Amino acid sequence: MIIGVLALQGDFREHRAALKKLGIESHEVKANDDLPGLDGLIIPGGESTTMGKLMVDYGMIEPLQKFAKTHAVWGTCAGAILLSKDTGRPQPLLALMDCDTTRNAFGRQVDSFEIEIPVPFLEPAKPDYHLTFIRGPIFSRIRGKAQALLQLPDGKVVAVLDGHLLATSFHPELTNDLRFHRYFVEMVKRTRAN
Ligand code: GLN
């Protein structure tokens, strides 16, 4: 299995390091030519406007949309924004998931914060998972077959699943906990088998 990590901008190195710890081979995706042969793709955190503009400049929007029809894709933070349909402001998006995002949406905690909560769908489910938010988005509207996967105690949705597409507003790649990467690797395996 080879998982691509979009490497136009942002914290793609951290995602690759996490995959390596799981023994999964990863490749940097900097152009459309890097897509063939990949089994799944991670879009990292960073700055969604910058990443979106680079995707447009490099003609990557349509090829990435096509890739995501048949492959598992996971966006973290800025990557989650790029997967969403709408942010309420004009910016290039992949618009692949049936949800909208509001950027920098954590009120006065706009810069960053961390919280530990139970995440029952992880393997193993204990201990609680340490979520790291850095100017992250919230999912403001979820429709169709997209579903809220994880909510904070105050009800804010911070992870969404839409078929083989996953979006998280926090940064598992910035922790030493590999359970979310393992969860995505299982998604890649299931999508590949279908
Ligand atoms: N605030 C950034 C954006 O709106 C996302 C931040 C991040 O990826 N850590 O694109």
mmCIF file of C-alpha atoms and ligand atoms in Angstrom:
data_model
loop_
_atom_site.group_PDB
_atom_site.id
_atom_site.type_symbol
_atom_site.label_atom_id
_atom_site.label_comp_id
_atom_site.label_asym_id
_atom_site.label_seq_id
_atom_site.Cartn_x
_atom_site.Cartn_y
_atom_site.Cartn_z
ATOM 1 C CA MET A 1 0.000 0.000 0.000
ATOM 2 C CA ILE A 2 1.191 3.503 -0.828
ATOM 3 C CA ILE A 3 -0.504 6.583 0.583
ATOM 4 C CA GLY A 4 0.076 9.958 -1.049
ATOM 5 C CA VAL A 5 0.403 13.126 1.012
ATOM 6 C CA LEU A 6 -0.351 16.362 -0.785
ATOM 7 C CA ALA A 7 2.885 18.312 -0.438
ATOM 8 C CA LEU A 8 2.157 21.759 -1.882
ATOM 9 C CA GLN A 9 2.228 23.475 1.520
ATOM 10 C CA GLY A 10 1.611 22.682 5.171
ATOM 11 C CA ASP A 11 2.558 19.865 7.533
ATOM 12 C CA PHE A 12 2.861 16.989 5.060
ATOM 13 C CA ARG A 13 6.161 15.812 6.621
ATOM 14 C CA GLU A 14 4.426 15.072 9.919
ATOM 15 C CA HIS A 15 1.800 12.927 8.165
ATOM 16 C CA ARG A 16 4.533 11.011 6.361
ATOM 17 C CA ALA A 17 6.366 10.440 9.643
ATOM 18 C CA ALA A 18 3.190 9.045 11.252
ATOM 19 C CA LEU A 19 2.601 6.688 8.308
ATOM 20 C CA LYS A 20 6.217 5.561 8.464
ATOM 21 C CA LYS A 21 5.797 4.646 12.126
ATOM 22 C CA LEU A 22 2.899 2.428 11.034
ATOM 23 C CA GLY A 23 5.132 0.823 8.413
ATOM 24 C CA ILE A 24 3.132 2.385 5.555
ATOM 25 C CA GLU A 25 4.953 3.711 2.507
ATOM 26 C CA SER A 26 4.031 7.282 1.522
ATOM 27 C CA HIS A 27 4.814 9.516 -1.434
ATOM 28 C CA GLU A 28 4.697 13.295 -1.713
ATOM 29 C CA VAL A 29 2.133 14.566 -4.189
ATOM 30 C CA LYS A 30 3.279 17.793 -5.807
ATOM 31 C CA ALA A 31 1.761 17.332 -9.261
ATOM 32 C CA ASN A 32 -0.842 15.237 -11.083
ATOM 33 C CA ASP A 33 1.874 12.832 -12.254
ATOM 34 C CA ASP A 34 2.327 11.740 -8.636
ATOM 35 C CA LEU A 35 -1.215 10.331 -8.338
ATOM 36 C CA PRO A 36 -1.078 7.076 -10.354
ATOM 37 C CA GLY A 37 -0.226 4.090 -8.176
ATOM 38 C CA LEU A 38 -1.438 5.638 -4.924
ATOM 39 C CA ASP A 39 -4.022 3.824 -2.804
ATOM 40 C CA GLY A 40 -5.189 6.849 -0.824
ATOM 41 C CA LEU A 41 -4.382 10.500 -0.179
ATOM 42 C CA ILE A 42 -3.945 12.788 2.830
ATOM 43 C CA ILE A 43 -4.393 16.542 2.488
ATOM 44 C CA PRO A 44 -2.487 18.109 5.394
ATOM 45 C CA GLY A 45 -3.028 21.118 7.592
ATOM 46 C CA GLY A 46 -1.626 24.444 6.517
ATOM 47 C CA GLU A 47 -3.388 27.341 4.875
ATOM 48 C CA SER A 48 -6.391 26.381 2.776
ATOM 49 C CA THR A 49 -6.405 29.495 0.573
ATOM 50 C CA THR A 50 -2.741 29.050 -0.345
ATOM 51 C CA MET A 51 -3.130 25.316 -0.965
ATOM 52 C CA GLY A 52 -6.274 25.850 -3.051
ATOM 53 C CA LYS A 53 -4.609 28.505 -5.196
ATOM 54 C CA LEU A 54 -1.615 26.239 -5.807
ATOM 55 C CA MET A 55 -3.991 23.415 -6.812
ATOM 56 C CA VAL A 56 -5.571 25.764 -9.357
ATOM 57 C CA ASP A 57 -2.174 26.981 -10.630
ATOM 58 C CA TYR A 58 -0.943 23.392 -11.076
ATOM 59 C CA GLY A 59 -4.197 22.198 -12.685
ATOM 60 C CA MET A 60 -4.783 19.715 -9.874
ATOM 61 C CA ILE A 61 -8.416 20.389 -8.912
ATOM 62 C CA GLU A 62 -10.046 18.053 -11.426
ATOM 63 C CA PRO A 63 -7.471 15.235 -11.192
ATOM 64 C CA LEU A 64 -7.791 15.259 -7.384
ATOM 65 C CA GLN A 65 -11.600 15.209 -7.642
ATOM 66 C CA LYS A 66 -11.362 12.259 -10.003
ATOM 67 C CA PHE A 67 -8.915 10.442 -7.708
ATOM 68 C CA ALA A 68 -11.270 10.924 -4.750
ATOM 69 C CA LYS A 69 -14.138 9.197 -6.579
ATOM 70 C CA THR A 70 -12.421 5.843 -6.192
ATOM 71 C CA HIS A 71 -9.848 6.323 -3.418
ATOM 72 C CA ALA A 72 -9.952 7.145 0.279
ATOM 73 C CA VAL A 73 -8.979 10.741 1.078
ATOM 74 C CA TRP A 74 -8.425 12.351 4.478
ATOM 75 C CA GLY A 75 -8.112 16.086 5.060
ATOM 76 C CA THR A 76 -6.815 17.513 8.342
ATOM 77 C CA CYS A 77 -7.665 21.117 9.233
ATOM 78 C CA ALA A 78 -6.861 23.119 6.069
ATOM 79 C CA GLY A 79 -7.244 19.791 4.235
ATOM 80 C CA ALA A 80 -10.721 19.393 5.754
ATOM 81 C CA ILE A 81 -11.636 22.879 4.533
ATOM 82 C CA LEU A 82 -10.502 21.963 1.009
ATOM 83 C CA LEU A 83 -12.690 18.838 1.048
ATOM 84 C CA SER A 84 -15.788 20.790 2.119
ATOM 85 C CA LYS A 85 -18.344 22.326 -0.247
ATOM 86 C CA ASP A 86 -18.400 25.880 1.053
ATOM 87 C CA THR A 87 -16.626 28.143 3.536
ATOM 88 C CA GLY A 88 -18.845 31.181 3.117
ATOM 89 C CA ARG A 89 -16.089 33.032 1.292
ATOM 90 C CA PRO A 90 -14.651 32.742 -2.184
ATOM 91 C CA GLN A 91 -11.705 30.368 -2.323
ATOM 92 C CA PRO A 92 -10.860 27.349 -4.504
ATOM 93 C CA LEU A 93 -12.083 24.105 -2.947
ATOM 94 C CA LEU A 94 -12.229 20.459 -3.982
ATOM 95 C CA ALA A 95 -15.831 20.496 -2.704
ATOM 96 C CA LEU A 96 -15.964 16.705 -2.437
ATOM 97 C CA MET A 97 -17.767 16.200 0.861
ATOM 98 C CA ASP A 98 -21.364 16.960 1.673
ATOM 99 C CA CYS A 99 -20.534 19.501 4.374
ATOM 100 C CA ASP A 100 -19.589 23.145 4.832
ATOM 101 C CA THR A 101 -16.850 24.559 7.051
ATOM 102 C CA THR A 102 -16.409 27.775 8.980
ATOM 103 C CA ARG A 103 -12.754 28.692 9.178
ATOM 104 C CA ASN A 104 -11.015 29.730 12.400
ATOM 105 C CA ALA A 105 -14.264 28.962 14.136
ATOM 106 C CA PHE A 106 -13.371 28.404 17.763
ATOM 107 C CA GLY A 107 -14.378 31.794 19.084
ATOM 108 C CA ARG A 108 -11.907 33.298 21.490
ATOM 109 C CA GLN A 109 -9.823 30.144 21.393
ATOM 110 C CA VAL A 110 -9.072 31.028 17.818
ATOM 111 C CA ASP A 111 -5.341 30.362 17.948
ATOM 112 C CA SER A 112 -5.025 26.898 19.378
ATOM 113 C CA PHE A 113 -6.182 24.588 22.112
ATOM 114 C CA GLU A 114 -6.064 20.956 23.098
ATOM 115 C CA ILE A 115 -8.620 18.649 24.642
ATOM 116 C CA GLU A 116 -8.820 14.976 25.541
ATOM 117 C CA ILE A 117 -12.048 13.154 24.735
ATOM 118 C CA PRO A 118 -13.165 9.566 24.256
ATOM 119 C CA VAL A 119 -13.116 8.470 20.605
ATOM 120 C CA PRO A 120 -14.929 5.130 20.686
ATOM 121 C CA PHE A 121 -14.341 4.210 17.033
ATOM 122 C CA LEU A 122 -10.554 4.177 17.363
ATOM 123 C CA GLU A 123 -8.686 0.936 17.822
ATOM 124 C CA PRO A 124 -8.029 0.568 20.723
ATOM 125 C CA ALA A 125 -10.712 2.913 22.079
ATOM 126 C CA LYS A 126 -8.803 3.660 25.310
ATOM 127 C CA PRO A 127 -7.140 5.929 26.388
ATOM 128 C CA ASP A 128 -8.981 9.148 25.432
ATOM 129 C CA TYR A 129 -7.635 10.875 22.355
ATOM 130 C CA HIS A 130 -5.691 14.129 22.605
ATOM 131 C CA LEU A 131 -7.095 16.558 20.000
ATOM 132 C CA THR A 132 -4.866 19.422 18.857
ATOM 133 C CA PHE A 133 -6.550 22.434 17.240
ATOM 134 C CA ILE A 134 -4.603 25.170 15.456
ATOM 135 C CA ARG A 135 -6.928 27.790 14.013
ATOM 136 C CA GLY A 136 -9.114 24.908 12.961
ATOM 137 C CA PRO A 137 -12.499 24.965 11.242
ATOM 138 C CA ILE A 138 -15.784 23.564 12.456
ATOM 139 C CA PHE A 139 -18.214 21.740 10.236
ATOM 140 C CA SER A 140 -21.141 24.110 10.034
ATOM 141 C CA ARG A 141 -23.526 22.081 7.886
ATOM 142 C CA ILE A 142 -23.608 18.373 7.246
ATOM 143 C CA ARG A 143 -25.985 16.906 4.668
ATOM 144 C CA GLY A 144 -26.716 13.927 2.486
ATOM 145 C CA LYS A 145 -24.671 10.873 3.292
ATOM 146 C CA ALA A 146 -22.032 12.806 5.227
ATOM 147 C CA GLN A 147 -22.168 12.084 8.953
ATOM 148 C CA ALA A 148 -20.762 13.702 12.071
ATOM 149 C CA LEU A 149 -18.134 11.296 13.334
ATOM 150 C CA LEU A 150 -16.905 13.192 16.380
ATOM 151 C CA GLN A 151 -18.211 16.071 18.479
ATOM 152 C CA LEU A 152 -16.694 18.105 21.300
ATOM 153 C CA PRO A 153 -18.547 18.118 24.636
ATOM 154 C CA ASP A 154 -20.178 21.420 23.553
ATOM 155 C CA GLY A 155 -21.583 19.769 20.419
ATOM 156 C CA LYS A 156 -19.209 21.235 17.823
ATOM 157 C CA VAL A 157 -18.562 18.708 15.072
ATOM 158 C CA VAL A 158 -14.826 18.190 14.541
ATOM 159 C CA ALA A 159 -14.763 15.088 12.310
ATOM 160 C CA VAL A 160 -16.967 14.127 9.369
ATOM 161 C CA LEU A 161 -17.153 10.953 7.328
ATOM 162 C CA ASP A 162 -18.677 10.877 3.847
ATOM 163 C CA GLY A 163 -18.243 7.409 2.352
ATOM 164 C CA HIS A 164 -14.502 6.951 1.819
ATOM 165 C CA LEU A 165 -13.762 10.616 2.572
ATOM 166 C CA LEU A 166 -12.699 11.731 6.054
ATOM 167 C CA ALA A 167 -12.239 15.265 7.382
ATOM 168 C CA THR A 168 -10.926 16.264 10.812
ATOM 169 C CA SER A 169 -10.554 19.832 12.053
ATOM 170 C CA PHE A 170 -7.727 18.820 14.392
ATOM 171 C CA HIS A 171 -4.199 17.493 13.774
ATOM 172 C CA PRO A 172 -3.488 13.810 14.585
ATOM 173 C CA GLU A 173 -0.188 14.218 12.724
ATOM 174 C CA LEU A 174 1.063 16.536 15.477
ATOM 175 C CA THR A 175 0.648 13.928 18.215
ATOM 176 C CA ASN A 176 2.476 10.671 18.844
ATOM 177 C CA ASP A 177 -0.835 8.818 18.833
ATOM 178 C CA LEU A 178 -1.132 6.798 15.628
ATOM 179 C CA ARG A 179 -4.734 5.657 16.067
ATOM 180 C CA PHE A 180 -6.274 8.117 13.592
ATOM 181 C CA HIS A 181 -3.692 7.264 10.929
ATOM 182 C CA ARG A 182 -4.431 3.583 11.564
ATOM 183 C CA TYR A 183 -8.156 4.326 11.190
ATOM 184 C CA PHE A 184 -7.470 5.959 7.813
ATOM 185 C CA VAL A 185 -5.248 3.085 6.674
ATOM 186 C CA GLU A 186 -8.209 0.756 7.335
ATOM 187 C CA MET A 187 -10.422 3.066 5.243
ATOM 188 C CA VAL A 188 -7.882 2.869 2.416
ATOM 189 C CA LYS A 189 -7.889 -0.936 2.604
ATOM 190 C CA ARG A 190 -11.702 -1.099 2.509
ATOM 191 C CA THR A 191 -11.958 1.353 -0.385
ATOM 192 C CA ARG A 192 -9.295 -0.534 -2.329
ATOM 193 C CA ALA A 193 -11.204 -3.786 -1.851
ATOM 194 C CA ASN A 194 -14.448 -2.308 -3.269
HETATM 195 N N1 GLN B 1 -6.765 28.384 9.526
HETATM 196 C C1 GLN B 1 -6.299 27.612 8.418
HETATM 197 C C2 GLN B 1 -7.204 27.789 7.202
HETATM 198 O O1 GLN B 1 -8.232 28.356 7.331
HETATM 199 C C3 GLN B 1 -6.207 26.141 8.772
HETATM 200 C C4 GLN B 1 -5.232 25.939 9.899
HETATM 201 C C5 GLN B 1 -4.555 24.623 9.915
HETATM 202 O O2 GLN B 1 -4.567 23.831 8.947
HETATM 203 N N2 GLN B 1 -3.885 24.364 11.005
HETATM 204 O O3 GLN B 1 -6.863 27.382 6.151
#
